[in-house]
Every structure is written in C-alpha cells, then in structure tokens.
Short mmCIF file of C-alpha atoms in Angstrom, two decimals:
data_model
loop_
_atom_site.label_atom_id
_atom_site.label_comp_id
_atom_site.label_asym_id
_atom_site.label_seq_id
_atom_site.Cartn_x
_atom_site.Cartn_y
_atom_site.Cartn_z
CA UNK A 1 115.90 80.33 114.19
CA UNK A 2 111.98 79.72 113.97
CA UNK A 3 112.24 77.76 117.67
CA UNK A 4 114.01 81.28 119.22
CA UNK A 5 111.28 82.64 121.21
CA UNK A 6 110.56 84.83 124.55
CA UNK A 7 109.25 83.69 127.86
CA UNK A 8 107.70 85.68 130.59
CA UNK A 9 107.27 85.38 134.27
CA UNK A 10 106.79 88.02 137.32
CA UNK A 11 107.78 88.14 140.46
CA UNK A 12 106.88 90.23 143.30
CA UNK A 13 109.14 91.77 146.13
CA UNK A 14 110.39 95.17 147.45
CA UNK A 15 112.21 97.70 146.30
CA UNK A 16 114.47 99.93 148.20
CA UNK A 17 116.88 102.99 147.30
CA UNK A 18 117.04 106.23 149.54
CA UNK A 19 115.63 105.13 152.40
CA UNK A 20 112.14 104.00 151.01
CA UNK A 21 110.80 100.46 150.30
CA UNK A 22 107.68 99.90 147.87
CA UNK A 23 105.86 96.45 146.79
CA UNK A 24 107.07 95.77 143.24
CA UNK A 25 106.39 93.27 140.67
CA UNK A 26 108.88 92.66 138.14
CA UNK A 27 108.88 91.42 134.40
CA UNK A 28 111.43 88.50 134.04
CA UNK A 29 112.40 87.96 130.55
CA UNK A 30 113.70 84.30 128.73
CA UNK A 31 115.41 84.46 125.32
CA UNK A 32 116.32 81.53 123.48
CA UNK A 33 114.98 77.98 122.33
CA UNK A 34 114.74 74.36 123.51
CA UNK A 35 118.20 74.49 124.36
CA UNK A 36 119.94 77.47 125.92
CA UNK A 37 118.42 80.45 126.75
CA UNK A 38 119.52 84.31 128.43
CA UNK A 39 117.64 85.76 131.26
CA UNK A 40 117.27 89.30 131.57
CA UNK A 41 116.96 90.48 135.13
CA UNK A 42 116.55 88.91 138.04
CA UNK A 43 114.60 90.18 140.49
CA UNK A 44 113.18 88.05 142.91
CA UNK A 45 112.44 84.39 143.84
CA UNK A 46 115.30 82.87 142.05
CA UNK A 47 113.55 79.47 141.91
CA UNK A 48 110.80 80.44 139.82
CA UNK A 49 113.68 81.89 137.55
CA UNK A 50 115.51 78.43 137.55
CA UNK A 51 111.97 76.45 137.06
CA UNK A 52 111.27 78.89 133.74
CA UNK A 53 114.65 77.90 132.76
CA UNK A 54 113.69 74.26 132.41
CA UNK A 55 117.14 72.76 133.08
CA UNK A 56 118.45 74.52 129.80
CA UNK A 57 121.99 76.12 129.78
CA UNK A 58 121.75 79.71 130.68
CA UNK A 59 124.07 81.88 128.98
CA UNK A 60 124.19 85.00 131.13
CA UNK A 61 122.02 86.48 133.82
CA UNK A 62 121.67 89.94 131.59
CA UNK A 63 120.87 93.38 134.27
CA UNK A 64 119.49 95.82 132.70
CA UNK A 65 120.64 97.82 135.40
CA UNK A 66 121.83 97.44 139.38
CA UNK A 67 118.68 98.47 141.37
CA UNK A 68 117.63 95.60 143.92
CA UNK A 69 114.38 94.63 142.38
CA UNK A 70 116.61 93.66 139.46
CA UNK A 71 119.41 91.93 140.43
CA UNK A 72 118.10 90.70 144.45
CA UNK A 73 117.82 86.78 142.83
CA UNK A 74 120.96 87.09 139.76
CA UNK A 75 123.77 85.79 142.52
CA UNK A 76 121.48 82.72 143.20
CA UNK A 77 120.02 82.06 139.91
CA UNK A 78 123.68 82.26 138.82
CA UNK A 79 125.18 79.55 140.98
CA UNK A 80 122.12 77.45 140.11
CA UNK A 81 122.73 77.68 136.42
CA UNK A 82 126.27 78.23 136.39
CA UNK A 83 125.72 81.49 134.38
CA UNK A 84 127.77 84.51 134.06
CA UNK A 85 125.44 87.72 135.84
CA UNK A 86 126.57 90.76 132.92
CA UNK A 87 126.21 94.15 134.46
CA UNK A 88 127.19 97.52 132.75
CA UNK A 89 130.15 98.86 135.15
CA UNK A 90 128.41 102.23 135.99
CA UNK A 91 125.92 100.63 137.49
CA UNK A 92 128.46 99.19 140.01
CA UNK A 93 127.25 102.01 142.39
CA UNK A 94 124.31 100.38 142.58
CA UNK A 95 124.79 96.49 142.41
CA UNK A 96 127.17 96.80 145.15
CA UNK A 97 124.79 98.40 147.76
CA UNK A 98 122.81 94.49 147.27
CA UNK A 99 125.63 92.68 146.81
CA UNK A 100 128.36 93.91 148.34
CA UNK A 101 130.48 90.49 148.81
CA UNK A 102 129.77 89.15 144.76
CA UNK A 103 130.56 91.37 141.86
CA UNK A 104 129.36 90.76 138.55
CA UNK A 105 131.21 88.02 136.17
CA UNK A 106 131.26 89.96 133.61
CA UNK A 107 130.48 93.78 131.83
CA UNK A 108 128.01 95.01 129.47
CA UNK A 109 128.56 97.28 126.81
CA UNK A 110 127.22 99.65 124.40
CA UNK A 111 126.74 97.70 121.23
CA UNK A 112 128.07 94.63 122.57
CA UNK A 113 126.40 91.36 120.68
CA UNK A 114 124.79 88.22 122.95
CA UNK A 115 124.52 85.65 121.06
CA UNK A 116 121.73 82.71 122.03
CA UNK A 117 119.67 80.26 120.65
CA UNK A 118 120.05 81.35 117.26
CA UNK A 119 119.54 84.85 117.61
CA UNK A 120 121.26 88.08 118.88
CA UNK A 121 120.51 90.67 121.33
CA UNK A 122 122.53 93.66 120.91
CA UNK A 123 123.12 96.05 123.62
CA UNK A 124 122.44 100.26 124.15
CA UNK A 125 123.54 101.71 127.04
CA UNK A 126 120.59 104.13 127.74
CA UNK A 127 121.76 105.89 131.02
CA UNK A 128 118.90 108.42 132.82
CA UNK A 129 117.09 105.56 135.13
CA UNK A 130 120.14 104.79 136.34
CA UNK A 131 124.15 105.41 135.01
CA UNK A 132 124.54 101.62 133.70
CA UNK A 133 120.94 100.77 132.73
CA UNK A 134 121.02 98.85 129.29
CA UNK A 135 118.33 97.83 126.81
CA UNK A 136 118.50 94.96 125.07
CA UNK A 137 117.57 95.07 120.99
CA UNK A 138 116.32 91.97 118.95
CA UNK A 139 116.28 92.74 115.51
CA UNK A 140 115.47 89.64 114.38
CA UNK A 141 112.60 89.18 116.80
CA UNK A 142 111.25 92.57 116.22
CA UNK A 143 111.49 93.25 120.25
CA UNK A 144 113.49 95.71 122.56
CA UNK A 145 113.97 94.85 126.40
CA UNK A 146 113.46 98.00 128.19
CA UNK A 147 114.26 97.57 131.53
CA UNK A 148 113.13 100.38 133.64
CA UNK A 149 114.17 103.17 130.53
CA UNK A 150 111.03 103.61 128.94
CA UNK A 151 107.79 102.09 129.49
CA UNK A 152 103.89 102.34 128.73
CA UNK A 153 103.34 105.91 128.85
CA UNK A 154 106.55 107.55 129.32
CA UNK A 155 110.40 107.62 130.65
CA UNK A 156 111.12 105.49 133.72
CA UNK A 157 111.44 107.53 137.16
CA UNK A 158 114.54 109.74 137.70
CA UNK A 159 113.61 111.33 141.02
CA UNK A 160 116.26 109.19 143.11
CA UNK A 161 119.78 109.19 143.20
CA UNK A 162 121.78 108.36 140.34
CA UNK A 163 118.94 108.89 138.13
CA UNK A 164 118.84 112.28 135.72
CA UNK A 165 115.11 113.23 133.78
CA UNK A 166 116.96 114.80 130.86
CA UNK A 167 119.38 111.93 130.58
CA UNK A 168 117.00 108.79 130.19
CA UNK A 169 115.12 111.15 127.83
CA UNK A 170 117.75 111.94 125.62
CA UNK A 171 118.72 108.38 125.91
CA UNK A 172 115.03 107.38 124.69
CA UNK A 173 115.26 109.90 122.12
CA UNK A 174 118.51 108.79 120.42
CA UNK A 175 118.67 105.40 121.25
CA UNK A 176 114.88 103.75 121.33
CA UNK A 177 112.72 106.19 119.07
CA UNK A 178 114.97 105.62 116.01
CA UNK A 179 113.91 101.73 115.95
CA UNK A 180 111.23 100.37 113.55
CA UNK A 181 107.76 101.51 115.54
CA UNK A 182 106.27 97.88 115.44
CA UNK A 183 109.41 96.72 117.29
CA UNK A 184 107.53 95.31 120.69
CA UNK A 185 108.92 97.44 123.96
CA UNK A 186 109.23 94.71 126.71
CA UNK A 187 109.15 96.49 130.02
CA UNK A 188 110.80 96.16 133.40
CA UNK A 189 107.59 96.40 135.29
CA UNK A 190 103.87 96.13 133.99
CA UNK A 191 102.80 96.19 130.69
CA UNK A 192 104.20 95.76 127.08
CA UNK A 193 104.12 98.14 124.24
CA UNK A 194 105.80 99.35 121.50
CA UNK A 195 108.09 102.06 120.17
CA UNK A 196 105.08 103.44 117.45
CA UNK A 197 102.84 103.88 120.39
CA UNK A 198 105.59 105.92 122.47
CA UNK A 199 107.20 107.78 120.14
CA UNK A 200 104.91 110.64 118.99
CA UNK A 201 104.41 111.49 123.14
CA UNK A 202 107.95 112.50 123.37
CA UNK A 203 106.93 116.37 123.75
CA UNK A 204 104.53 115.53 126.66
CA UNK A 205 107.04 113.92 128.68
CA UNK A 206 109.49 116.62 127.96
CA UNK A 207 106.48 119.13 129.16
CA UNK A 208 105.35 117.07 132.75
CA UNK A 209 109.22 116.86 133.14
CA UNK A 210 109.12 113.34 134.40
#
C-alpha cells in the first residue's frame, strides 16, 4: 500500500447553472499507484486529465456531483481511458443538462467501497450542494474528497437550484465532522484543509446562514 498516493492538477473553465456563467478553477484529484489509479471529477481540459493519468488504467471517472465544472471533460476522459464515469443518480438532474446524449456508466452510493491501487475510498452521500453530491473517504490515507460540500471556511454555496443551506449543513454535520480532525479535507475548488480546522466553526456558518 506504501506506493498508493494522491495527485493533483487544476483546470480552469466556466461554470454555468441558472442563467449565469463565472471563471472557475477546479481541483482534479488522482488516487492510486504506479499502476491504476481513480479520478475524481472531471472538469475541464480532458487532456491534461489523460496526461496526469500517465497511460495507467483508470478505474472510474468518480463525480462528486453533476454540475458542469465537474463533469464538462468525464465523457471524454472516459472514452480515452476506457473508464466507467460513476455518478450518484440524484444528481441526474444535473448531469443531464451537460450531457444530455451520454448518461453515466454507472451509480454511486452511500457507503459504497472503490477499491484502487491498494486502497479504498468509501463513499457518503452528503446532499445540500447539490441532491447527488458525494464525498469520497480514505481511511487509510487519512484524506476526505470534498467536492463542492465543505471547504476552507465553511459549507459550499446553496443559493441555486437544487441546492438547500440546511441540507449540506446537516450533511457536514453528520457525515464529515464525525471523522478523525487530522483527516486532510481535499476540496473541489481552492485550497485544502482539514476536518479539525472546520469543525469547531459549525455555529458560525449556521449564524451567516450560508
């Protein structure tokens, strides 16, 4: 297991739900080791994906959940690599408004087990940024893939449709806070942190609302 290890990239593109676009730039994350590996999300510029993949076998395009800016690039990273793209199915609403004409492989569920490269991410389905958005939890590795559910500083953003404040909040509260608090919180967009430096701010976010 001591070759299991996480990669990084980000890519930049736009985001668009409700009639609004905005700039984003979006965390890409690898999980495995020399020889197969999982990506989680796939946002944009699928051939920077395919490069980080290295020509290992890709077990699954994971989405944490089915807004654009994180599944735009999973249909063509998926035919490069010949990987299954995993969505949860609430988030259906969602992945279909990009891709309309290609439906996920496969589903994601709550507590489901993905097994690569010697280690295994489990799954909690932590609805509030969206209905279907997923985190993915590696024990072994001591680090939680957030997605857009919680990030430096607070909750992802529920003002737009399909999204609910008190939802991703309870969904933090039950799901994330419980984990060991130097278990490493890689986010969806910006900067990592963990769930010991989130956790006591729970009462702030409940206060701002957002």
């Amino acid at each position: 297991m001591s070759d299991t290890r996480v990669e990084h990239l980000t890519t930049s593109g736009v985001f668009t739900l409700d009639g609004g676009s905005w700039e984003v730039d979006n965390n890409v994350w690898l999980v495995g080791d020399d020889d197969e590996v999982v990506v989680i999300d796939a946002p944009h510029d699928p051939a920077a994906i395919v490069e980080a993949v290295d020509g290992r076998r890709v077990v699954a395009v994971l989405c944490t959940h089915g807004h654009n800016d994180h599944v735009n690039a999973a249909p063509a990273v998926a035919e490069a690599t010949g990987a299954p793209i995993l969505l949860h199915p609430e988030d259906r609403v969602l992945w279909d408004m990009t891709h309309p004409d290609r439906a996920p492989d496969g589903e994601l569920a709550d507590e489901q087990s993905v097994k690569v490269g010697g280690t295994e991410l489990t799954v909690l389905h932590t609805p509030g940024h969206a209905p279907g958005a997923v985190c993915l939890y590696a024990p072994e590795l001591g680090v939680l893939f957030s997605g857009d559910t919680l990030f430096q500083g607070g909750p992802g953003a529920t003002g737009r449709s399909y999204s609910d404040f008190p939802t991703i909040v309870e969904s933090i509260r039950r799901r994330l806070l419980s984990l060991p608090e130097e278990t490493v919180v890689n986010t969806g967009h910006g900067d990592s942190t963990t769930i010991g430096a989130e956790a006591p701010h729970l009462q702030e976010w409940l206060d701002r609302g957002h």
